[in-house]
Coordinates of C-alpha atoms in Angstrom, one line a residue:
Chain A
X1 CA 13.6 13.1 28.4
X2 CA 15.2 12.0 25.1
X3 CA 13.5 9.4 22.9
X4 CA 15.1 6.0 23.2
X5 CA 16.5 4.1 20.3
X6 CA 14.8 0.8 20.5
X7 CA 16.6 -2.4 19.5
X8 CA 15.0 -4.9 17.2
X9 CA 14.5 -7.3 20.1
X10 CA 13.0 -4.5 22.2
X11 CA 10.4 -3.9 19.5
X12 CA 9.6 -7.6 19.3
X13 CA 9.1 -7.7 23.0
X14 CA 6.9 -4.7 22.8
X15 CA 4.7 -6.2 20.1
X16 CA 4.4 -9.5 21.9
X17 CA 3.0 -7.8 25.0
X18 CA 1.0 -5.1 23.1
X19 CA -2.7 -5.2 24.0
X20 CA -5.6 -2.9 23.1
X21 CA -9.3 -3.4 23.7
X22 CA -10.0 -3.3 20.0
X23 CA -7.6 -6.1 19.2
X24 CA -10.2 -8.7 20.1
X25 CA -12.1 -7.5 16.9
X26 CA -9.2 -8.3 14.6
X27 CA -9.5 -11.9 13.4
X28 CA -6.8 -12.3 10.7
X29 CA -4.9 -10.2 8.2
X30 CA -3.3 -11.2 4.9
X31 CA -0.3 -9.1 3.9
X32 CA 1.5 -9.5 0.6
X33 CA 4.4 -7.7 2.4
X34 CA 4.6 -10.5 4.9
X35 CA 3.7 -13.1 2.3
X36 CA 1.0 -14.7 4.3
X37 CA -1.6 -14.3 7.1
X38 CA -1.1 -13.1 10.6
X39 CA -3.6 -13.5 13.5
X40 CA -1.7 -11.5 16.0
X41 CA -3.3 -8.0 16.0
X42 CA 0.0 -6.4 17.1
X43 CA 1.6 -7.6 13.8
X44 CA -1.2 -6.2 11.6
X45 CA 1.0 -3.5 10.4
X46 CA 2.1 -2.0 7.1
X47 CA 5.3 -0.2 6.0
X48 CA 5.2 3.5 6.8
X49 CA 6.7 4.1 3.3
X50 CA 3.8 2.4 1.5
X51 CA 2.3 5.3 -0.4
X52 CA -1.1 4.1 0.9
X53 CA 0.0 5.5 4.3
X54 CA 1.5 8.8 3.4
X55 CA -0.6 9.7 0.3
X56 CA -3.7 7.7 0.6
X57 CA -2.5 6.1 -2.7
X58 CA -4.6 2.9 -2.7
X59 CA -8.1 1.6 -3.2
X60 CA -10.3 -0.5 -1.0
X61 CA -13.5 -2.5 -0.6
X62 CA -15.5 -3.6 2.4
X63 CA -17.8 -6.6 2.3
X64 CA -19.8 -8.8 4.6
X65 CA -19.4 -12.5 5.2
X66 CA -22.3 -14.2 7.0
X67 CA -22.2 -17.8 7.9
X68 CA -19.3 -18.5 5.6
X69 CA -20.9 -16.8 2.6
X70 CA -19.7 -13.4 1.3
X71 CA -22.4 -11.1 0.0
X72 CA -21.9 -9.4 -3.4
X73 CA -18.2 -10.2 -3.6
X74 CA -18.1 -10.2 -7.4
X75 CA -19.5 -6.7 -7.5
X76 CA -17.1 -5.4 -4.8
X77 CA -14.2 -6.9 -6.7
X78 CA -15.5 -5.4 -10.0
X79 CA -15.6 -2.0 -8.4
X80 CA -12.1 -2.5 -6.9
X81 CA -10.9 -3.1 -10.5
X82 CA -12.6 0.2 -11.6
X83 CA -11.1 2.1 -8.7
X84 CA -7.6 0.7 -9.3
X85 CA -7.6 1.4 -13.0
X86 CA -8.7 5.0 -12.4
X87 CA -5.5 5.4 -10.4
X88 CA -3.3 3.4 -12.8
X89 CA -2.7 0.9 -10.0
X90 CA -2.1 -2.8 -10.7
X91 CA -3.7 -5.1 -8.3
X92 CA -0.9 -7.6 -7.5
X93 CA -3.0 -10.7 -7.8
X94 CA -5.4 -12.1 -10.4
X95 CA -9.1 -12.6 -9.5
X96 CA -8.7 -16.3 -8.7
X97 CA -5.8 -15.8 -6.4
X98 CA -7.6 -12.8 -4.8
X99 CA -10.6 -15.0 -4.1
X100 CA -8.3 -17.6 -2.5
X101 CA -6.6 -15.0 -0.3
X102 CA -9.9 -13.6 0.9
X103 CA -11.2 -17.1 1.7
X104 CA -8.0 -18.1 3.4
X105 CA -8.1 -14.9 5.5
X106 CA -11.6 -15.5 6.6
X107 CA -10.8 -19.1 7.4
X108 CA -7.8 -18.1 9.4
X109 CA -10.0 -15.7 11.4
X110 CA -12.1 -18.7 12.3
X111 CA -15.4 -16.8 12.2
X112 CA -17.9 -17.3 9.5
X113 CA -19.6 -14.0 10.1
X114 CA -17.2 -11.1 9.7
X115 CA -16.5 -7.9 7.9
X116 CA -13.7 -8.0 5.4
X117 CA -11.7 -5.1 4.1
X118 CA -9.3 -5.3 1.2
X119 CA -6.7 -2.7 0.4
X120 CA -4.7 -2.6 -2.8
X121 CA -1.9 -0.1 -2.4
X122 CA 0.8 1.6 -4.5
X123 CA 3.3 0.0 -2.1
X124 CA 6.5 1.0 -0.3
X125 CA 9.6 2.5 -1.8
X126 CA 9.9 6.0 -0.6
X127 CA 8.1 9.1 0.8
X128 CA 7.5 11.3 -2.2
X129 CA 4.3 11.8 -4.1
X130 CA 5.9 10.0 -7.1
X131 CA 4.1 6.7 -7.6
X132 CA 7.0 5.4 -9.7
X133 CA 9.2 5.0 -6.6
X134 CA 6.9 2.2 -5.6
X135 CA 8.1 -0.9 -7.2
X136 CA 5.8 -3.4 -5.6
X137 CA 2.1 -2.9 -5.2
X138 CA 0.7 -4.5 -2.1
X139 CA -2.4 -6.2 -1.0
X140 CA -3.8 -6.2 2.6
X141 CA -6.9 -8.1 3.6
X142 CA -8.3 -7.9 7.1
X143 CA -11.2 -9.8 8.6
X144 CA -12.7 -8.2 11.7
X145 CA -15.6 -9.2 13.9
X146 CA -18.9 -8.0 12.5
X147 CA -20.7 -5.9 15.1
X148 CA -24.3 -5.3 13.8
X149 CA -26.1 -2.2 14.9
X150 CA -28.3 -2.4 18.0
X151 CA -31.7 -3.8 16.8
X152 CA -33.4 -0.6 17.9
X153 CA -31.9 1.3 15.0
X154 CA -33.9 -0.9 12.7
X155 CA -37.0 -0.9 14.9
X156 CA -37.1 2.8 15.8
X157 CA -35.1 4.3 13.0
X158 CA -32.1 6.6 12.8
X159 CA -31.4 10.3 12.6
X160 CA -29.9 11.9 9.6
X161 CA -28.2 15.3 9.4
X162 CA -27.2 17.5 6.4
X163 CA -23.5 18.0 6.4
X164 CA -22.0 21.4 6.2
X165 CA -19.1 19.9 4.5
X166 CA -19.6 20.2 0.7
X167 CA -20.1 17.0 -1.4
X168 CA -16.8 15.4 -2.3
X169 CA -15.2 16.6 -5.6
X170 CA -11.9 14.9 -6.0
X171 CA -12.2 11.2 -6.6
X172 CA -15.9 11.2 -5.5
X173 CA -16.7 8.2 -7.7
X174 CA -13.6 6.1 -6.7
X175 CA -13.3 4.1 -3.6
X176 CA -9.8 5.3 -2.8
X177 CA -8.1 5.8 0.6
X178 CA -8.6 9.6 0.3
X179 CA -11.5 9.6 2.6
X180 CA -10.9 12.6 4.8
X181 CA -14.0 14.4 3.6
X182 CA -16.0 11.3 4.5
X183 CA -14.3 11.2 7.9
X184 CA -15.2 14.8 8.6
X185 CA -18.8 14.3 7.6
X186 CA -19.0 11.4 10.0
X187 CA -17.4 13.4 12.8
X188 CA -19.8 16.3 12.2
X189 CA -22.8 14.0 12.4
X190 CA -21.6 12.4 15.6
X191 CA -20.8 15.8 17.1
X192 CA -24.4 16.9 16.3
X193 CA -25.9 13.8 17.8
X194 CA -27.1 12.3 14.5
X195 CA -26.5 8.7 13.4
X196 CA -25.6 9.5 9.7
X197 CA -24.6 12.6 7.7
X198 CA -25.6 13.4 4.1
X199 CA -23.9 15.9 1.9
X200 CA -25.5 18.3 -0.5
X201 CA -23.9 19.1 -3.9
X202 CA -23.4 22.6 -5.4
X203 CA -26.9 22.6 -6.9
X204 CA -28.5 21.9 -3.6
X205 CA -29.3 18.2 -4.3
X206 CA -28.7 15.5 -1.7
X207 CA -25.5 13.6 -2.5
X208 CA -24.2 10.8 -0.2
X209 CA -23.4 9.8 3.4
X210 CA -19.9 9.3 4.8
X211 CA -19.9 5.6 3.6
X212 CA -23.6 5.2 2.8
X213 CA -26.1 6.1 0.1
X214 CA -29.5 7.6 0.8
X215 CA -32.9 7.4 -0.9
X216 CA -36.4 8.5 -0.4
X217 CA -39.9 7.1 -1.0
X218 CA -42.2 9.9 -2.1
X219 CA -45.8 10.1 -0.9
X220 CA -46.9 8.8 -4.2
X221 CA -44.7 5.8 -3.8
X222 CA -41.7 6.5 -6.0
X223 CA -38.4 5.2 -4.7
X224 CA -35.8 7.8 -5.6
X225 CA -32.0 7.8 -5.2
X226 CA -29.6 10.6 -6.0
X227 CA -28.0 10.5 -9.5
X228 CA -24.6 8.9 -9.6
X229 CA -22.9 12.0 -10.9
X230 CA -20.4 12.9 -8.3
X231 CA -21.1 10.2 -5.7
X232 CA -19.7 6.7 -5.3
X233 CA -21.9 4.0 -6.8
X234 CA -22.8 2.0 -3.8
X235 CA -23.1 -1.8 -4.1
X236 CA -25.9 -1.9 -1.6
X237 CA -28.0 1.0 -3.0
X238 CA -27.6 -0.6 -6.5
X239 CA -28.9 -3.9 -5.0
X240 CA -31.7 -2.1 -3.2
X241 CA -32.9 -0.7 -6.5
X242 CA -32.9 -4.2 -8.0
X243 CA -34.7 -5.8 -5.0
X244 CA -37.2 -2.9 -5.0
X245 CA -38.4 -3.9 -8.5
X246 CA -40.3 -6.8 -6.9
X247 CA -42.2 -4.2 -4.9
X248 CA -43.4 -2.3 -8.0
X249 CA -47.2 -2.1 -8.2
X250 CA -47.5 -2.8 -4.5
X251 CA -45.4 -0.8 -2.0
X252 CA -43.9 1.4 -4.7
X253 CA -45.0 2.9 -7.9
X254 CA -41.7 3.6 -9.6
X255 CA -37.9 3.7 -9.2
X256 CA -35.6 6.4 -10.5
X257 CA -32.4 8.3 -10.1
X258 CA -33.3 11.9 -9.4
X259 CA -32.2 15.3 -8.2
X260 CA -33.5 15.3 -4.7
X261 CA -33.7 18.4 -2.6
X262 CA -33.8 18.6 1.2
X263 CA -37.4 19.9 1.0
X264 CA -38.4 16.9 -1.1
X265 CA -36.8 14.7 1.6
X266 CA -38.8 16.5 4.4
X267 CA -42.0 15.7 2.4
X268 CA -41.1 12.1 1.8
X269 CA -43.1 9.2 3.1
X270 CA -39.9 7.3 3.9
X271 CA -36.2 8.0 3.8
X272 CA -33.5 5.3 3.7
X273 CA -29.8 4.9 4.4
X274 CA -28.1 2.0 2.6
X275 CA -24.6 0.5 3.1
X276 CA -22.6 -2.7 3.2
X277 CA -22.7 -3.2 7.0
X278 CA -26.3 -2.1 7.5
X279 CA -28.1 -3.1 4.3
X280 CA -30.9 -0.6 4.8
X281 CA -32.0 1.6 7.7
X282 CA -35.1 3.8 8.1
X283 CA -34.5 7.5 8.7
X284 CA -37.2 8.8 11.0
X285 CA -35.7 12.2 11.6
X286 CA -33.8 14.4 9.1
X287 CA -32.3 17.7 10.2
X288 CA -34.7 17.6 13.2
X289 CA -37.8 17.1 11.1
X290 CA -39.9 14.0 11.4
X291 CA -40.0 11.9 8.2
X292 CA -43.3 10.3 7.3
X293 CA -45.1 9.4 10.4
X294 CA -41.8 9.2 12.4
X295 CA -41.7 5.4 12.3
X296 CA -40.0 2.9 10.0
X297 CA -42.1 2.6 6.9
X298 CA -43.3 -0.3 4.8
X299 CA -40.8 0.0 2.0
X300 CA -38.0 -0.1 4.5
X301 CA -39.5 -3.2 6.1
X302 CA -39.9 -5.0 2.7
X303 CA -36.4 -4.0 1.6
X304 CA -34.8 -5.2 4.8
X305 CA -36.6 -8.5 4.4
X306 CA -35.5 -8.8 0.8
X307 CA -31.9 -8.1 1.8
X308 CA -32.1 -10.7 4.6
X309 CA -33.3 -13.4 2.1
X310 CA -30.9 -12.2 -0.6
X311 CA -27.8 -12.5 1.6
X312 CA -28.8 -15.9 3.0
X313 CA -30.5 -17.7 0.1
X314 CA -29.5 -16.2 -3.2
X315 CA -26.6 -18.2 -4.4
X316 CA -26.2 -15.9 -7.4
X317 CA -24.8 -13.1 -5.1
X318 CA -23.1 -15.3 -2.6
X319 CA -19.5 -16.6 -2.6
X320 CA -19.0 -19.6 -0.4
X321 CA -15.9 -19.5 1.8
X322 CA -15.7 -23.0 3.0
Chain B
X1 CA -1.7 -22.7 -3.1
X2 CA -3.4 -21.6 0.1
X3 CA -1.9 -18.6 2.0
X4 CA 0.1 -19.7 5.0
X5 CA -0.7 -18.5 8.5
X6 CA 2.5 -17.1 9.7
X7 CA 3.5 -17.4 13.4
X8 CA 4.8 -14.5 15.4
X9 CA 8.3 -16.0 15.2
X10 CA 8.1 -16.5 11.5
X11 CA 7.2 -12.8 11.0
X12 CA 10.1 -11.8 13.2
X13 CA 12.4 -13.9 11.2
X14 CA 11.1 -12.4 8.0
X15 CA 11.5 -8.9 9.3
X16 CA 15.1 -9.6 10.4
X17 CA 16.1 -10.8 7.0
X18 CA 14.0 -8.3 5.0
X19 CA 16.0 -6.2 2.6
X20 CA 15.1 -3.7 -0.1
X21 CA 17.3 -1.4 -2.2
X22 CA 15.5 1.7 -0.7
X23 CA 16.1 0.7 2.9
X24 CA 19.5 2.3 2.8
X25 CA 17.8 5.7 2.5
X26 CA 15.9 5.2 5.8
X27 CA 17.9 6.6 8.6
X28 CA 15.6 6.5 11.7
X29 CA 12.0 6.6 12.6
X30 CA 10.3 7.8 15.7
X31 CA 6.9 6.1 16.4
X32 CA 4.7 7.0 19.3
X33 CA 3.1 3.5 18.8
X34 CA 6.5 2.0 19.6
X35 CA 7.3 4.6 22.1
X36 CA 10.7 5.3 20.7
X37 CA 13.0 5.4 17.7
X38 CA 13.9 2.5 15.4
X39 CA 16.7 2.4 13.0
X40 CA 15.9 -1.0 11.4
X41 CA 14.0 -0.1 8.1
X42 CA 12.0 -3.3 8.3
X43 CA 10.5 -2.2 11.5
X44 CA 9.4 1.2 10.2
X45 CA 5.8 0.2 10.1
X46 CA 2.5 1.5 11.4
X47 CA -0.7 -0.3 12.4
X48 CA -3.0 -1.1 9.4
X49 CA -5.9 0.2 11.5
X50 CA -4.4 3.6 12.0
X51 CA -7.0 5.8 10.2
X52 CA -4.0 7.5 8.5
X53 CA -3.6 4.2 6.5
X54 CA -7.2 3.5 5.5
X55 CA -8.7 7.0 5.3
X56 CA -5.7 9.3 4.8
X57 CA -6.8 10.8 8.2
X58 CA -3.6 12.5 9.1
X59 CA -1.5 15.6 8.4
X60 CA 2.2 15.9 7.6
X61 CA 5.1 18.1 7.0
X62 CA 8.5 17.6 5.2
X63 CA 11.5 19.7 6.1
X64 CA 15.2 19.7 5.3
X65 CA 18.0 19.4 7.7
X66 CA 21.4 20.4 6.4
X67 CA 24.6 20.1 8.5
X68 CA 22.5 19.6 11.6
X69 CA 20.3 22.7 11.1
X70 CA 16.7 22.4 10.2
X71 CA 15.5 25.0 7.7
X72 CA 12.2 26.8 8.5
X73 CA 11.1 24.3 11.1
X74 CA 9.0 26.8 13.0
X75 CA 7.0 27.6 10.0
X76 CA 6.5 23.9 9.1
X77 CA 5.3 23.2 12.6
X78 CA 3.0 26.2 12.5
X79 CA 1.4 24.9 9.3
X80 CA 1.1 21.5 10.9
X81 CA -0.9 23.0 13.7
X82 CA -3.2 24.7 11.1
X83 CA -3.7 21.5 9.2
X84 CA -4.4 19.5 12.3
X85 CA -6.9 22.0 13.7
X86 CA -8.7 22.0 10.3
X87 CA -9.3 18.3 10.8
X88 CA -10.0 18.5 14.5
X89 CA -6.9 16.4 15.2
X90 CA -4.9 16.7 18.4
X91 CA -1.2 16.4 17.9
X92 CA -0.1 14.1 20.7
X93 CA 2.9 16.1 21.8
X94 CA 3.4 19.8 22.7
X95 CA 5.8 21.9 20.6
X96 CA 8.8 21.4 23.0
X97 CA 8.5 17.7 23.0
X98 CA 7.9 17.6 19.3
X99 CA 11.1 19.5 18.8
X100 CA 12.9 17.0 21.0
X101 CA 11.5 14.1 19.1
X102 CA 12.6 15.6 15.8
X103 CA 16.1 16.3 17.1
X104 CA 16.4 12.8 18.6
X105 CA 15.3 11.2 15.4
X106 CA 17.8 13.1 13.3
X107 CA 20.5 12.3 15.8
X108 CA 19.6 8.6 15.8
X109 CA 19.8 8.6 12.0
X110 CA 23.4 9.8 12.4
X111 CA 23.3 12.1 9.4
X112 CA 23.2 15.9 9.7
X113 CA 21.9 16.3 6.2
X114 CA 18.6 14.6 5.7
X115 CA 15.0 15.0 4.8
X116 CA 12.5 14.7 7.7
X117 CA 8.8 13.9 7.4
X118 CA 6.5 14.1 10.3
X119 CA 3.0 12.5 10.3
X120 CA 0.4 13.2 12.9
X121 CA -2.4 10.6 12.6
X122 CA -5.9 10.0 13.9
X123 CA -4.5 6.7 15.2
X124 CA -5.6 3.1 15.4
X125 CA -8.8 1.7 16.8
X126 CA -10.8 0.3 13.9
X127 CA -11.5 0.4 10.2
X128 CA -14.5 2.6 9.9
X129 CA -14.6 6.3 8.8
X130 CA -15.6 7.3 12.3
X131 CA -12.7 9.2 13.8
X132 CA -14.1 8.6 17.3
X133 CA -13.0 5.0 17.2
X134 CA -9.4 6.2 17.3
X135 CA -8.6 6.7 21.0
X136 CA -4.9 7.5 20.6
X137 CA -3.6 9.9 18.0
X138 CA -0.1 9.0 16.8
X139 CA 3.1 10.7 15.7
X140 CA 5.6 9.2 13.2
X141 CA 8.8 11.0 12.3
X142 CA 11.1 9.6 9.7
X143 CA 14.5 10.9 8.7
X144 CA 15.7 9.8 5.2
X145 CA 18.8 10.4 3.2
X146 CA 18.6 13.7 1.3
X147 CA 19.2 13.1 -2.3
X148 CA 19.6 16.4 -4.1
X149 CA 18.6 16.7 -7.7
X150 CA 21.3 16.3 -10.3
X151 CA 23.1 19.7 -10.6
X152 CA 22.1 19.9 -14.3
X153 CA 18.5 20.6 -13.2
X154 CA 19.7 23.8 -11.7
X155 CA 22.2 24.5 -14.5
X156 CA 20.0 23.6 -17.5
X157 CA 16.6 24.0 -16.1
X158 CA 13.5 21.8 -15.9
X159 CA 10.5 21.0 -18.0
X160 CA 7.0 21.8 -16.7
X161 CA 3.7 20.4 -18.1
X162 CA 0.1 21.5 -17.5
X163 CA -1.8 18.7 -15.8
X164 CA -5.0 17.5 -17.3
X165 CA -6.0 16.7 -13.7
X166 CA -8.1 19.6 -12.4
X167 CA -6.7 21.7 -9.5
X168 CA -7.4 20.1 -6.1
X169 CA -10.7 21.0 -4.5
X170 CA -11.1 19.0 -1.3
X171 CA -8.6 20.1 1.4
X172 CA -6.5 21.9 -1.2
X173 CA -5.2 24.3 1.5
X174 CA -4.4 21.6 4.1
X175 CA -1.3 19.4 4.1
X176 CA -3.3 16.2 4.8
X177 CA -2.5 12.7 3.7
X178 CA -5.2 12.8 1.0
X179 CA -2.7 13.4 -1.7
X180 CA -4.0 11.2 -4.5
X181 CA -4.6 14.1 -6.8
X182 CA -1.0 15.2 -6.3
X183 CA 0.1 11.7 -7.0
X184 CA -1.7 11.5 -10.2
X185 CA -0.4 14.9 -11.3
X186 CA 3.1 13.6 -10.7
X187 CA 2.4 10.4 -12.5
X188 CA 1.1 12.3 -15.5
X189 CA 4.1 14.6 -15.7
X190 CA 6.5 11.6 -15.5
X191 CA 4.5 9.8 -18.2
X192 CA 4.8 12.8 -20.4
X193 CA 8.5 13.1 -19.9
X194 CA 8.2 16.4 -17.9
X195 CA 10.0 17.1 -14.6
X196 CA 7.1 18.8 -12.9
X197 CA 3.3 19.2 -13.4
X198 CA 1.2 22.3 -12.7
X199 CA -2.6 22.3 -12.4
X200 CA -5.0 24.9 -13.7
X201 CA -8.1 26.0 -11.8
X202 CA -11.6 26.3 -13.1
X203 CA -11.0 29.8 -14.2
X204 CA -8.0 28.9 -16.3
X205 CA -5.4 30.2 -13.9
X206 CA -2.2 28.3 -12.9
X207 CA -2.6 26.7 -9.5
X208 CA 0.2 24.5 -8.1
X209 CA 2.5 21.5 -8.7
X210 CA 2.2 18.1 -7.2
X211 CA 4.2 19.2 -4.1
X212 CA 5.6 22.4 -5.4
X213 CA 4.5 26.0 -6.1
X214 CA 5.2 27.9 -9.2
X215 CA 5.9 31.5 -10.1
X216 CA 6.8 33.7 -13.1
X217 CA 8.9 36.7 -13.7
X218 CA 7.2 38.9 -16.3
X219 CA 9.2 40.7 -19.0
X220 CA 8.8 43.9 -17.1
X221 CA 10.3 42.3 -14.0
X222 CA 7.3 41.5 -11.8
X223 CA 7.7 38.3 -9.7
X224 CA 4.2 36.8 -9.7
X225 CA 2.9 33.8 -7.8
X226 CA -0.7 32.3 -8.0
X227 CA -3.1 33.5 -5.4
X228 CA -3.5 31.3 -2.3
X229 CA -7.1 30.7 -2.9
X230 CA -7.3 27.0 -3.4
X231 CA -3.7 25.9 -3.2
X232 CA -1.5 25.0 -0.3
X233 CA 0.5 27.9 1.1
X234 CA 4.0 26.6 0.5
X235 CA 6.7 27.4 3.0
X236 CA 9.3 27.8 0.3
X237 CA 7.3 30.0 -2.0
X238 CA 6.5 32.2 0.9
X239 CA 10.1 32.4 1.8
X240 CA 11.0 33.1 -1.9
X241 CA 8.7 36.1 -1.8
X242 CA 10.4 37.4 1.3
X243 CA 13.9 36.8 -0.1
X244 CA 12.9 38.4 -3.4
X245 CA 12.2 41.7 -1.7
X246 CA 16.0 42.3 -1.6
X247 CA 16.0 42.1 -5.4
X248 CA 13.4 44.9 -5.8
X249 CA 14.7 47.8 -7.8
X250 CA 17.3 45.5 -9.3
X251 CA 16.4 42.2 -10.8
X252 CA 12.7 42.6 -10.2
X253 CA 10.3 45.6 -10.2
X254 CA 7.5 44.2 -8.1
X255 CA 6.1 41.1 -6.3
X256 CA 2.5 40.1 -6.2
X257 CA 0.0 37.3 -5.9
X258 CA -1.9 37.3 -9.2
X259 CA -4.1 35.3 -11.5
X260 CA -1.7 33.8 -14.0
X261 CA -2.8 32.2 -17.2
X262 CA -0.8 29.7 -19.3
X263 CA -0.4 32.4 -22.0
X264 CA 1.1 34.8 -19.5
X265 CA 3.6 32.0 -18.5
X266 CA 4.5 31.4 -22.1
X267 CA 5.4 35.1 -22.4
X268 CA 7.3 35.2 -19.1
X269 CA 11.0 36.1 -18.9
X270 CA 11.4 33.4 -16.3
X271 CA 9.3 30.7 -14.7
X272 CA 10.1 29.0 -11.3
X273 CA 9.3 25.9 -9.4
X274 CA 9.7 26.1 -5.6
X275 CA 9.6 23.4 -2.9
X276 CA 11.1 22.2 0.3
X277 CA 13.6 19.7 -1.2
X278 CA 14.6 21.9 -4.2
X279 CA 14.3 25.5 -3.0
X280 CA 13.9 26.9 -6.5
X281 CA 14.4 25.6 -10.0
X282 CA 14.3 27.3 -13.3
X283 CA 11.7 26.2 -15.8
X284 CA 13.1 26.5 -19.3
X285 CA 10.3 24.7 -21.1
X286 CA 6.6 24.8 -20.3
X287 CA 4.1 22.6 -22.3
X288 CA 6.8 22.3 -25.0
X289 CA 7.3 26.0 -25.3
X290 CA 10.6 27.7 -24.5
X291 CA 10.4 30.1 -21.5
X292 CA 12.5 33.3 -21.8
X293 CA 15.6 32.5 -23.7
X294 CA 15.4 28.8 -22.7
X295 CA 18.1 29.1 -20.1
X296 CA 18.0 29.7 -16.3
X297 CA 17.4 33.4 -15.7
X298 CA 18.9 36.0 -13.4
X299 CA 16.0 36.0 -10.8
X300 CA 16.3 32.3 -10.5
X301 CA 20.1 32.6 -9.9
X302 CA 19.7 35.3 -7.3
X303 CA 16.9 33.5 -5.5
X304 CA 18.9 30.2 -5.4
X305 CA 21.9 32.1 -4.0
X306 CA 19.7 33.8 -1.4
X307 CA 18.2 30.4 -0.4
X308 CA 21.7 28.9 -0.1
X309 CA 22.8 31.7 2.2
X310 CA 19.5 31.7 4.1
X311 CA 19.6 28.0 4.9
X312 CA 23.2 28.0 6.0
X313 CA 23.7 31.4 7.8
X314 CA 20.4 32.8 8.8
X315 CA 19.9 31.7 12.4
X316 CA 16.5 33.2 12.5
X317 CA 15.1 30.5 10.3
X318 CA 17.4 27.6 11.4
X319 CA 16.8 25.2 14.3
X320 CA 20.0 23.5 15.5
X321 CA 19.8 19.8 16.1
X322 CA 23.0 19.2 18.0

């Protein structure tokens, strides 16, 4: 059966009637290509010729808004600038306008608690690898429903598995839209029945998760995170290190970036996964081995508590939407 | 000024009136998401939540159709299968239907000579890195006007520049939509006033271009191409090697995959760039140094001639559209 040529009106009819179960999660999208915000999920589209689509030529950030306050937005936007400049990509709006667009998008979504993703792209103009055929960089901001993990993940802990996929090499320190390696790590962890993957670098040291960082607490109380050599500098792990300073002399004896082997992790008192949408999670099993006593530990509990207070009460790291 | 919330009708109006200079190049697009073919460039869009867009989670091929015959289509589709299977991605159509869609798209574009790009994507469903949230893989096929290079590039030759960007590591042998490194190589070459870039691997051997392969002809007549260790196996370079066999004992004395250094290239009688949209081009200047006598050489001329005959007369490697 030959493929039909669909008229403009036919496409419009199709988009009007289009429905998918996941559409209910999509609250609002700002698109510079549209010049405004759409709330119809079927219209949350981008041009196929945007180099973001066919080359992954763009950068992004994901951040959490809770009760109309965005957590760590300044840091996310600072990292966005770093990523964009690494690619020679101009973000099409200045910081003030960017903030306004983010706020407007969240407001349009009508939900004070949501997950926001911002994409700055090379833009449309053609289908080659040449970025100079893109004359207009684009900005897309989408607010989606925030679906927190089931509470049992925090209460009982999660399972981590070493990825057979080698640690990222190309653009590992940039939050670009070349995330295929991260995707395959996530896929592998899911296929193995684990909650999160972690990669290992060429020297045998733990690197990073698909979209999370990891850390351990040694039996003598040191909170260690992998060195930021060839891994993305996570906003959440960076904040975790800052928050952990208040635990020094009590739950922990020191904080450091370190080369961490799998064997060290197996011997750890605690192991943590950290990321934007989860803050911090306790790893109770790593590659099938019990970590610590197999239950969420005290450093995890204190950090989670610190994050909860930080994201609700610390105006220094909150950006009000209203 | 706050961002406006645009109604469905407002977006439709915008798309109807949308115009860009490059739209005239876009002939027709098949979209599995639309369930058919569109010829309005403003509608050539894909869902923002397709993991192709935000993770580069998709594979692609580009192939040339000339006078209603597609060159090397079988090989391109075979490579597409390899790429997809490396990512655990199911292409949503079988080979027969895929062929039909490609033919229908070209016919809808109404131009027998065009460049076709086919994207198989993980599909929409959410914004995380988890491929399992994508329930429906998608297929997008776009036919664009084929704009051959100015004849002088073939007559006078092109300039090649070594890229400072290291050879690709992640997914180097897969034609995925993680092409940021390729983009930056292209950007760098353009910034330096060169026509094409070439990367060098960690051992100092020439690797590949942004979307092209390279080769040299030594002064004793050997046609050498880089080993396919960590570079994409180009359809065109593979064909060039086959076609070059007819030149053995005449213009060339041997054909081999080899470790090629910059210094060897500087000493070469000829240097070539090979790719889908160009077939073969003569490099007359590499990193500012004259290659051979600084003019297109005999092996280039013979290969270009062989390609021209192959793509017009060799039914074994042609797929008729009509």
